[in-house]
PDB file of N, CA, C and O and ligand atoms in Angstrom:
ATOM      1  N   UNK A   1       0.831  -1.204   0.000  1.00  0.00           N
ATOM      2  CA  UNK A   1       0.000   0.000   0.000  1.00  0.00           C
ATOM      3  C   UNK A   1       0.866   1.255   0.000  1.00  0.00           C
ATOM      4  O   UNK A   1       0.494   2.117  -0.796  1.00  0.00           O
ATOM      5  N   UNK A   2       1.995   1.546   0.765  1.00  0.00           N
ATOM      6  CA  UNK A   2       2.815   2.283   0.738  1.00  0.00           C
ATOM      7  C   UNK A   2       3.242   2.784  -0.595  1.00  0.00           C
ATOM      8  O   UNK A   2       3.551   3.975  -0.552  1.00  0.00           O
ATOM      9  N   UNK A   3       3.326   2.366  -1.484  1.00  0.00           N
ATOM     10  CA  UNK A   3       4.065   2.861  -2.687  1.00  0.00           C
ATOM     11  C   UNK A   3       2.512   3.370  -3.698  1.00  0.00           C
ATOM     12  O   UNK A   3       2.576   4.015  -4.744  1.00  0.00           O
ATOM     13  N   UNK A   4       1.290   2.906  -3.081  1.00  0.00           N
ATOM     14  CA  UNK A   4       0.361   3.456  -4.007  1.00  0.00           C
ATOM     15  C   UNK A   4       0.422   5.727  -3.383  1.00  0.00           C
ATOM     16  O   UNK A   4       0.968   6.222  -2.397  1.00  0.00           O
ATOM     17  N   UNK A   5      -0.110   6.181  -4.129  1.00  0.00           N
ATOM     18  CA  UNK A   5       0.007   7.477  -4.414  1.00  0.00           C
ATOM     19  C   UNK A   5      -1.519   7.783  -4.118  1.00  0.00           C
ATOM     20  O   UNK A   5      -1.842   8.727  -4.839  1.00  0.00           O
ATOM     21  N   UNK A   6      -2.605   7.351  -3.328  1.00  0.00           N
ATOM     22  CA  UNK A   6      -3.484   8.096  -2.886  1.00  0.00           C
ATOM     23  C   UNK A   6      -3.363   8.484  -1.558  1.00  0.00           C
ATOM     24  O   UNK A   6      -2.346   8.225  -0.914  1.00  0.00           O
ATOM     25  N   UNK A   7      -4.432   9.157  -1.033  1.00  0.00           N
ATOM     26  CA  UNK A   7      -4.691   9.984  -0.136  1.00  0.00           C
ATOM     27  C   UNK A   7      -3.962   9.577   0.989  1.00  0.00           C
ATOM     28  O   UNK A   7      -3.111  10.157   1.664  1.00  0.00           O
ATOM     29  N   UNK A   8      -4.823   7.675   1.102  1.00  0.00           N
ATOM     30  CA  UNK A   8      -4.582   7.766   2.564  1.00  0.00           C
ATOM     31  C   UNK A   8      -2.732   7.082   2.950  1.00  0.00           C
ATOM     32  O   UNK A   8      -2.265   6.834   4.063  1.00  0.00           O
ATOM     33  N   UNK A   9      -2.195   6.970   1.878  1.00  0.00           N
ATOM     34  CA  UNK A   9      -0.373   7.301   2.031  1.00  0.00           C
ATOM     35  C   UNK A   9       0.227   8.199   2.179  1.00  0.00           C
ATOM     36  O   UNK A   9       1.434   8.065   2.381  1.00  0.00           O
ATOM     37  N   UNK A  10      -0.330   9.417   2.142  1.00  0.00           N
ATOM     38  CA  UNK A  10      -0.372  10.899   2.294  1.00  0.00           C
ATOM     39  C   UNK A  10       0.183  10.966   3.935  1.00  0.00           C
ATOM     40  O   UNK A  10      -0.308  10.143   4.708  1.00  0.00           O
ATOM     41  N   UNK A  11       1.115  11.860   4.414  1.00  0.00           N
ATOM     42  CA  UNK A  11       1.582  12.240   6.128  1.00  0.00           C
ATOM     43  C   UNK A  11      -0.141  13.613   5.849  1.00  0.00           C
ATOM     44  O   UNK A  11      -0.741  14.131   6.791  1.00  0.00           O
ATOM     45  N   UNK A  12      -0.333  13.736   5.006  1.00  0.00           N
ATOM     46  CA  UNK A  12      -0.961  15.168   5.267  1.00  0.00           C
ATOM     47  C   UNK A  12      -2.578  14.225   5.928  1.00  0.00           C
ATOM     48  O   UNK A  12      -3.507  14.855   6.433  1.00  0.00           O
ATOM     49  N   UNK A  13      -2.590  12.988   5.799  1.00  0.00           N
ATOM     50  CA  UNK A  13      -4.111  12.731   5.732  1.00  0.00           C
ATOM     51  C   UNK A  13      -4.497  12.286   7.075  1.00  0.00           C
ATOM     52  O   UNK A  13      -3.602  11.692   7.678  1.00  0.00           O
ATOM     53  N   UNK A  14      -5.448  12.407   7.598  1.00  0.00           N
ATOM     54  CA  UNK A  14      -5.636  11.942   9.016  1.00  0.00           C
ATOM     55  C   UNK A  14      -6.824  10.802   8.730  1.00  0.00           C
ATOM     56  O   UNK A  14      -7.883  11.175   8.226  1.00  0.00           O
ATOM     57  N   UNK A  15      -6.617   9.459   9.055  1.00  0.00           N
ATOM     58  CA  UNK A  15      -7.729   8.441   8.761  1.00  0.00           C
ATOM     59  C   UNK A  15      -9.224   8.399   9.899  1.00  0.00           C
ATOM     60  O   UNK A  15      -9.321   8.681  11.094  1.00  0.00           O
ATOM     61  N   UNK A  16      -9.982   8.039   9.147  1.00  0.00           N
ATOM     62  CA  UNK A  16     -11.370   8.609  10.351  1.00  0.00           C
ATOM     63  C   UNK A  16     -11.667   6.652  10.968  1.00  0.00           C
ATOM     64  O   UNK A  16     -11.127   5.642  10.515  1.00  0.00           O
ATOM     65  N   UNK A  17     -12.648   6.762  12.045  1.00  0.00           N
ATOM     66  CA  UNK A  17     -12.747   5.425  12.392  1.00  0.00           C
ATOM     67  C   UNK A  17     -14.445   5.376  12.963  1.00  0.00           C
ATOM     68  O   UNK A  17     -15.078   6.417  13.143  1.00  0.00           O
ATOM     69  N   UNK A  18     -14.951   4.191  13.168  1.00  0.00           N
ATOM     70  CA  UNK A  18     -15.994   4.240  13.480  1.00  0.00           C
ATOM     71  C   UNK A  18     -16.179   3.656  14.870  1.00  0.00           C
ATOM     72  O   UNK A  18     -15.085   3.408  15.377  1.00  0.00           O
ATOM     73  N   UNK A  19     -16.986   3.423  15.479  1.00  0.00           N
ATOM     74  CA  UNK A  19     -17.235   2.497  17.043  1.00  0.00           C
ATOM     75  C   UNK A  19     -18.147   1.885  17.140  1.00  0.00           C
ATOM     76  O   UNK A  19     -19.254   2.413  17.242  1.00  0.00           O
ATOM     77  N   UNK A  20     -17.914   0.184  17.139  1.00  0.00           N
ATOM     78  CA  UNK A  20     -19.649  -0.384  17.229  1.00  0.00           C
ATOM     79  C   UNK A  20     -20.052  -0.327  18.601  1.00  0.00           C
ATOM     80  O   UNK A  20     -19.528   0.127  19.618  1.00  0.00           O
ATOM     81  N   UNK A  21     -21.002  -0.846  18.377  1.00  0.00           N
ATOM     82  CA  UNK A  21     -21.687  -0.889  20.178  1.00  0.00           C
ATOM     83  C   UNK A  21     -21.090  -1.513  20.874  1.00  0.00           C
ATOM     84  O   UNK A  21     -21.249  -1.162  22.043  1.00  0.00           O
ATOM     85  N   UNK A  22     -20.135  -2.691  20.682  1.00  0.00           N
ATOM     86  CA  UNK A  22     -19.296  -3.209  21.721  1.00  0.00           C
ATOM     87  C   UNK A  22     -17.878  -2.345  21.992  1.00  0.00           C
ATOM     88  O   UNK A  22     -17.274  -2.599  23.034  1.00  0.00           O
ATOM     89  N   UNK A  23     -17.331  -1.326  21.075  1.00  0.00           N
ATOM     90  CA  UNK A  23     -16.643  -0.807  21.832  1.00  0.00           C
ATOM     91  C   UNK A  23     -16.004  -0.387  20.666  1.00  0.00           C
ATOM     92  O   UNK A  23     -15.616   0.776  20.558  1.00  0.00           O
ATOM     93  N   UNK A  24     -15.841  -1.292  19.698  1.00  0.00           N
ATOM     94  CA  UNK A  24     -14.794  -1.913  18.889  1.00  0.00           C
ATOM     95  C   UNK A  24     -14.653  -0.769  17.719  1.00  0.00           C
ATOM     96  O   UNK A  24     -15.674  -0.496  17.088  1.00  0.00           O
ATOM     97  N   UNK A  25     -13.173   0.053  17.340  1.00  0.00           N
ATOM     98  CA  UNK A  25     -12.774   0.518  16.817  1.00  0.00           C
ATOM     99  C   UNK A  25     -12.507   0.094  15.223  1.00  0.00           C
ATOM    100  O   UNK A  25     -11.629  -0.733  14.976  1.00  0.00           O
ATOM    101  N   UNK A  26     -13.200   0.617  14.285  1.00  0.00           N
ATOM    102  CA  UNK A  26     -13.132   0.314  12.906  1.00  0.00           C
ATOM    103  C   UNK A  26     -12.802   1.270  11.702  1.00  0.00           C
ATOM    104  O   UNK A  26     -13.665   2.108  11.439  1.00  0.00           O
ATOM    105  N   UNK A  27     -11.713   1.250  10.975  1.00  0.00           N
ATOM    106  CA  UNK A  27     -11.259   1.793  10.485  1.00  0.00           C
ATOM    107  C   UNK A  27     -12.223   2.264   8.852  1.00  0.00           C
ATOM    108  O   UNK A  27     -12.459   1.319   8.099  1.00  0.00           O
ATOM    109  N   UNK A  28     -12.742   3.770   8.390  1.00  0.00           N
ATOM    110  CA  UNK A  28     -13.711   3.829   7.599  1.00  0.00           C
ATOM    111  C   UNK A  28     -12.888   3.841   6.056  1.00  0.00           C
ATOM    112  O   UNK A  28     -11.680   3.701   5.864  1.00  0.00           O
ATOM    113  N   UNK A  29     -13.644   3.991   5.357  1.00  0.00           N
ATOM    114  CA  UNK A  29     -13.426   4.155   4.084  1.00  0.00           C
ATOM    115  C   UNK A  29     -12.734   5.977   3.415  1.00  0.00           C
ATOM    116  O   UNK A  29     -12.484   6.402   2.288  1.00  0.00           O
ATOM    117  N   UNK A  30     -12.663   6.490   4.602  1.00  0.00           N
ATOM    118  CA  UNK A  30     -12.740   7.912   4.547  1.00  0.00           C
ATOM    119  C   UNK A  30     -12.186   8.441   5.274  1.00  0.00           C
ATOM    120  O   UNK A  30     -12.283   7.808   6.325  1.00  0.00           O
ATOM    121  N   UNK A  31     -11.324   9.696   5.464  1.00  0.00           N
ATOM    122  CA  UNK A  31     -10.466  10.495   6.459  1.00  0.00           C
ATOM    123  C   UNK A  31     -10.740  11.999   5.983  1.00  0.00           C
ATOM    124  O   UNK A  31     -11.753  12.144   5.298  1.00  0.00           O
ATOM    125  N   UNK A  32     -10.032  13.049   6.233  1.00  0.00           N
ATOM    126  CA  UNK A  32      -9.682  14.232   6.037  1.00  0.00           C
ATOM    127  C   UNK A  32      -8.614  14.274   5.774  1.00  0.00           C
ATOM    128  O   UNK A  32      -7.834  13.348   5.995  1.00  0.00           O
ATOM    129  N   UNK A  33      -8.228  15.631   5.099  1.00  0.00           N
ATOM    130  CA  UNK A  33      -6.694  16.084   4.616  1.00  0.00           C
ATOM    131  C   UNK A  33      -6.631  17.383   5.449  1.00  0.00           C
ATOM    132  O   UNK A  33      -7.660  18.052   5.553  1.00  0.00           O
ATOM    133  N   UNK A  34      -5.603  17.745   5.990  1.00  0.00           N
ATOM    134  CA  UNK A  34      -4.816  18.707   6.527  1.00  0.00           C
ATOM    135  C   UNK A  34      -4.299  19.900   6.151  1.00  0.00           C
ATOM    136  O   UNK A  34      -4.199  20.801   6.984  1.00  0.00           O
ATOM    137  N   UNK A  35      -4.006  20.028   5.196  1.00  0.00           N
ATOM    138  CA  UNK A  35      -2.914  20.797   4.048  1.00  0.00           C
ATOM    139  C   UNK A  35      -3.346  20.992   2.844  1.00  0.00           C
ATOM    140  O   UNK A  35      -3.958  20.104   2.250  1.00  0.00           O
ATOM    141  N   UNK A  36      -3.146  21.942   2.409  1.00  0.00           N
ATOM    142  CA  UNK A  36      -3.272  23.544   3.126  1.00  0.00           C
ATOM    143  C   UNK A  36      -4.333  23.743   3.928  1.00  0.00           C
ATOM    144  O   UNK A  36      -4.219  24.774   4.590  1.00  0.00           O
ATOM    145  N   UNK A  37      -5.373  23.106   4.124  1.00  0.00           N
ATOM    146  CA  UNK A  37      -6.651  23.284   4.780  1.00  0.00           C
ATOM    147  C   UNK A  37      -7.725  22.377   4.893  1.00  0.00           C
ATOM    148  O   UNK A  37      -8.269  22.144   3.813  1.00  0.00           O
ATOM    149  N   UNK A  38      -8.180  21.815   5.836  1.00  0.00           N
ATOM    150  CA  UNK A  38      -8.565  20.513   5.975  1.00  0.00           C
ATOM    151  C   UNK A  38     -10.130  20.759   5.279  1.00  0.00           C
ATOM    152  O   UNK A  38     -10.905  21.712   5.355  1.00  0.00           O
ATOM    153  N   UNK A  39     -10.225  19.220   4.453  1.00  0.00           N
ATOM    154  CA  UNK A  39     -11.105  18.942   3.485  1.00  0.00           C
ATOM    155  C   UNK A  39     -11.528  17.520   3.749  1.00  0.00           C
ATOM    156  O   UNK A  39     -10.911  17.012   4.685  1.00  0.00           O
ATOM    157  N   UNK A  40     -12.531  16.651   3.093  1.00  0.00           N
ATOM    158  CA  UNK A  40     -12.678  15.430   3.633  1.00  0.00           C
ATOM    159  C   UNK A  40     -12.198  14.661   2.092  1.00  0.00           C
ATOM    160  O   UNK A  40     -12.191  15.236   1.003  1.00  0.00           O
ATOM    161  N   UNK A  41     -11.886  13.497   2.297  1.00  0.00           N
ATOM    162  CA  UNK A  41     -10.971  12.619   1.281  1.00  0.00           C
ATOM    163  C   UNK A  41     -11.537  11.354   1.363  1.00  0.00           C
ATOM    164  O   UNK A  41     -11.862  11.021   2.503  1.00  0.00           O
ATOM    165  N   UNK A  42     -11.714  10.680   0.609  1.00  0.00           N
ATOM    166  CA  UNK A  42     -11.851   9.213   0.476  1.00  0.00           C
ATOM    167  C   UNK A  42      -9.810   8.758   0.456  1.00  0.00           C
ATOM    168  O   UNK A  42      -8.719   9.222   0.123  1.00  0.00           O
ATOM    169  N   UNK A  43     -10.508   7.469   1.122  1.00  0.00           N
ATOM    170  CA  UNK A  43      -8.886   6.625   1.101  1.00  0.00           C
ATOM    171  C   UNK A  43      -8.042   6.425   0.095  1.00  0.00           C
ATOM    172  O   UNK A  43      -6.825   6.598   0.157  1.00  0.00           O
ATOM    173  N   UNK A  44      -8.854   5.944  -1.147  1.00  0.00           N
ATOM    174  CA  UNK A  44      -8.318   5.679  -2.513  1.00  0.00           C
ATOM    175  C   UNK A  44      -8.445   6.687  -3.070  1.00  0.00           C
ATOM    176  O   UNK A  44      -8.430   6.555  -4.294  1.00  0.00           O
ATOM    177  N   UNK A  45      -8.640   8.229  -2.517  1.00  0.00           N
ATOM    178  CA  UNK A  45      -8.395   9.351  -3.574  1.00  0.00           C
ATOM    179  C   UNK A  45      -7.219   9.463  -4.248  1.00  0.00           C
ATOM    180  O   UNK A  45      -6.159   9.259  -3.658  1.00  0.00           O
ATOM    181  N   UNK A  46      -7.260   9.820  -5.642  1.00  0.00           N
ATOM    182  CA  UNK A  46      -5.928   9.902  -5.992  1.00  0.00           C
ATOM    183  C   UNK A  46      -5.210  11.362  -5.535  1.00  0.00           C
ATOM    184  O   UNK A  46      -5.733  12.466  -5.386  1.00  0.00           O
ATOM    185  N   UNK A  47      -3.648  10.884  -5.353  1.00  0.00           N
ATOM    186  CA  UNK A  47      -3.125  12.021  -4.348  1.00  0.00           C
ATOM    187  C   UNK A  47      -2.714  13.233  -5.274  1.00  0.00           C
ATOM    188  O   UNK A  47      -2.297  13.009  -6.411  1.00  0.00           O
ATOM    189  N   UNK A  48      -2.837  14.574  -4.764  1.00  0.00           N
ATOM    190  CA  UNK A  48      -2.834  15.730  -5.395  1.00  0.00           C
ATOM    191  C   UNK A  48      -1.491  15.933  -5.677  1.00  0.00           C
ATOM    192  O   UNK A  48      -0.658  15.045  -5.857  1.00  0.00           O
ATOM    193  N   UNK A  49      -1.216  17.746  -5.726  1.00  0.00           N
ATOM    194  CA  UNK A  49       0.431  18.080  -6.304  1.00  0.00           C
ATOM    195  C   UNK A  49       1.010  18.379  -4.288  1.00  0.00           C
ATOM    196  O   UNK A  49       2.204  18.438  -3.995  1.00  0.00           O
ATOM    197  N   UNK A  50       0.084  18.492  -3.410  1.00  0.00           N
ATOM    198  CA  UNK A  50       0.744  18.421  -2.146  1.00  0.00           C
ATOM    199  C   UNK A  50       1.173  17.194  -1.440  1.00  0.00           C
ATOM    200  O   UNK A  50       1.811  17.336  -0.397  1.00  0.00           O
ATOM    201  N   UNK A  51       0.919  16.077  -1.849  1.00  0.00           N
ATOM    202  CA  UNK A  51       1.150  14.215  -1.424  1.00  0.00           C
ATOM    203  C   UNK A  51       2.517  14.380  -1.227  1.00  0.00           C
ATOM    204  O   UNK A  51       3.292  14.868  -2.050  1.00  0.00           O
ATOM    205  N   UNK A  52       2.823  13.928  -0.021  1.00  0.00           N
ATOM    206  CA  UNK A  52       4.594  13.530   0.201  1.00  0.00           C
ATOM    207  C   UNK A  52       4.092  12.418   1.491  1.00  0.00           C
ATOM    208  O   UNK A  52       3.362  12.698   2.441  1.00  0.00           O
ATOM    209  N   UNK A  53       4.628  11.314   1.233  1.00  0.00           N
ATOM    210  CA  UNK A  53       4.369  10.477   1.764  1.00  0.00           C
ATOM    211  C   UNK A  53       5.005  10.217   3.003  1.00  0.00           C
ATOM    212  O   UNK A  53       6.148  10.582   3.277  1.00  0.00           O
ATOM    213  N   UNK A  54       3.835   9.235   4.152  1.00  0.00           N
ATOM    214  CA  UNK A  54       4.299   9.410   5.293  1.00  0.00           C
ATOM    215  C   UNK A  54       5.400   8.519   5.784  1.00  0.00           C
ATOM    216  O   UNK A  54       5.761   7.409   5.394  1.00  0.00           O
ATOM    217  N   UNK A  55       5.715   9.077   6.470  1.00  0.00           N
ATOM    218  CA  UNK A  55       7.370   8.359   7.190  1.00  0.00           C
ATOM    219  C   UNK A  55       7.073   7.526   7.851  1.00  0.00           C
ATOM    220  O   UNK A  55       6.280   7.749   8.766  1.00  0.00           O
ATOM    221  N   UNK A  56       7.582   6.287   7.644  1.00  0.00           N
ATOM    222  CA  UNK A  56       7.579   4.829   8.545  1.00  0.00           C
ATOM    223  C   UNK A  56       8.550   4.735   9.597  1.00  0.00           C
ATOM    224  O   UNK A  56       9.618   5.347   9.617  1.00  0.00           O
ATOM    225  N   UNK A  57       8.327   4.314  10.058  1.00  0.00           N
ATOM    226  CA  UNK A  57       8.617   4.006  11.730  1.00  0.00           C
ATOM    227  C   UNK A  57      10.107   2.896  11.181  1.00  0.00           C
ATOM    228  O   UNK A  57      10.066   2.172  10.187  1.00  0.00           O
ATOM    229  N   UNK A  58      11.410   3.042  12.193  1.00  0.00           N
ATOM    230  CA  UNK A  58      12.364   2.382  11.994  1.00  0.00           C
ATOM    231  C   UNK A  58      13.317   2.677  10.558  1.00  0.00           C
ATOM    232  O   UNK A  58      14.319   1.998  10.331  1.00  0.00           O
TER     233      UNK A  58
HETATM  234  S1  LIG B 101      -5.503  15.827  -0.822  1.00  0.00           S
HETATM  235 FE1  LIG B 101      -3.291  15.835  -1.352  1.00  0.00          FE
HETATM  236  S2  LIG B 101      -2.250  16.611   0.495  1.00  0.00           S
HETATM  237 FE2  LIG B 101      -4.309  15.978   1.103  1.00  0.00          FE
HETATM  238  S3  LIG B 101      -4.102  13.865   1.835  1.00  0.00           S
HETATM  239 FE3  LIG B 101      -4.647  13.779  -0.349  1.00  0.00          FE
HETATM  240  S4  LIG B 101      -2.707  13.680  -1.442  1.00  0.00           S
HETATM  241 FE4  LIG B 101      -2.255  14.385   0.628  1.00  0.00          FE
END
């Protein structure tokens, strides 16, 4: 997934999540973008001319 070029590989994108009734944290189809000014994004958006991808751990 890392090397694809949409949104949610983006450092600019913040991923959204959902909560079922038992508690349980689920990751949506959808987030927001940050930069220059926060907007809402689908995951597989294709990434704009601001996309610089986020930095992995190690
Ligand atoms: S809209 Fe552009 S800057 Fe924002 S998350 Fe997508 S690729 Fe990154």
């Amino acid at each position: 997934m890392e090397d694809k070029h949409i949104c949610q590989t983006c450092k600019h994108f913040r991923q959204h999540y959902t909560k079922d009734t038992l508690g349980r944290y689920f990751m949506c189809g959808s987030g927001h973008c940050v930069y220059p000014r926060r907007k809402p994004r689908y995951n597989d958006a294709k990434a704009c001319e601001n996309y610089r991808p986020k930095e992995t751990a190690g």
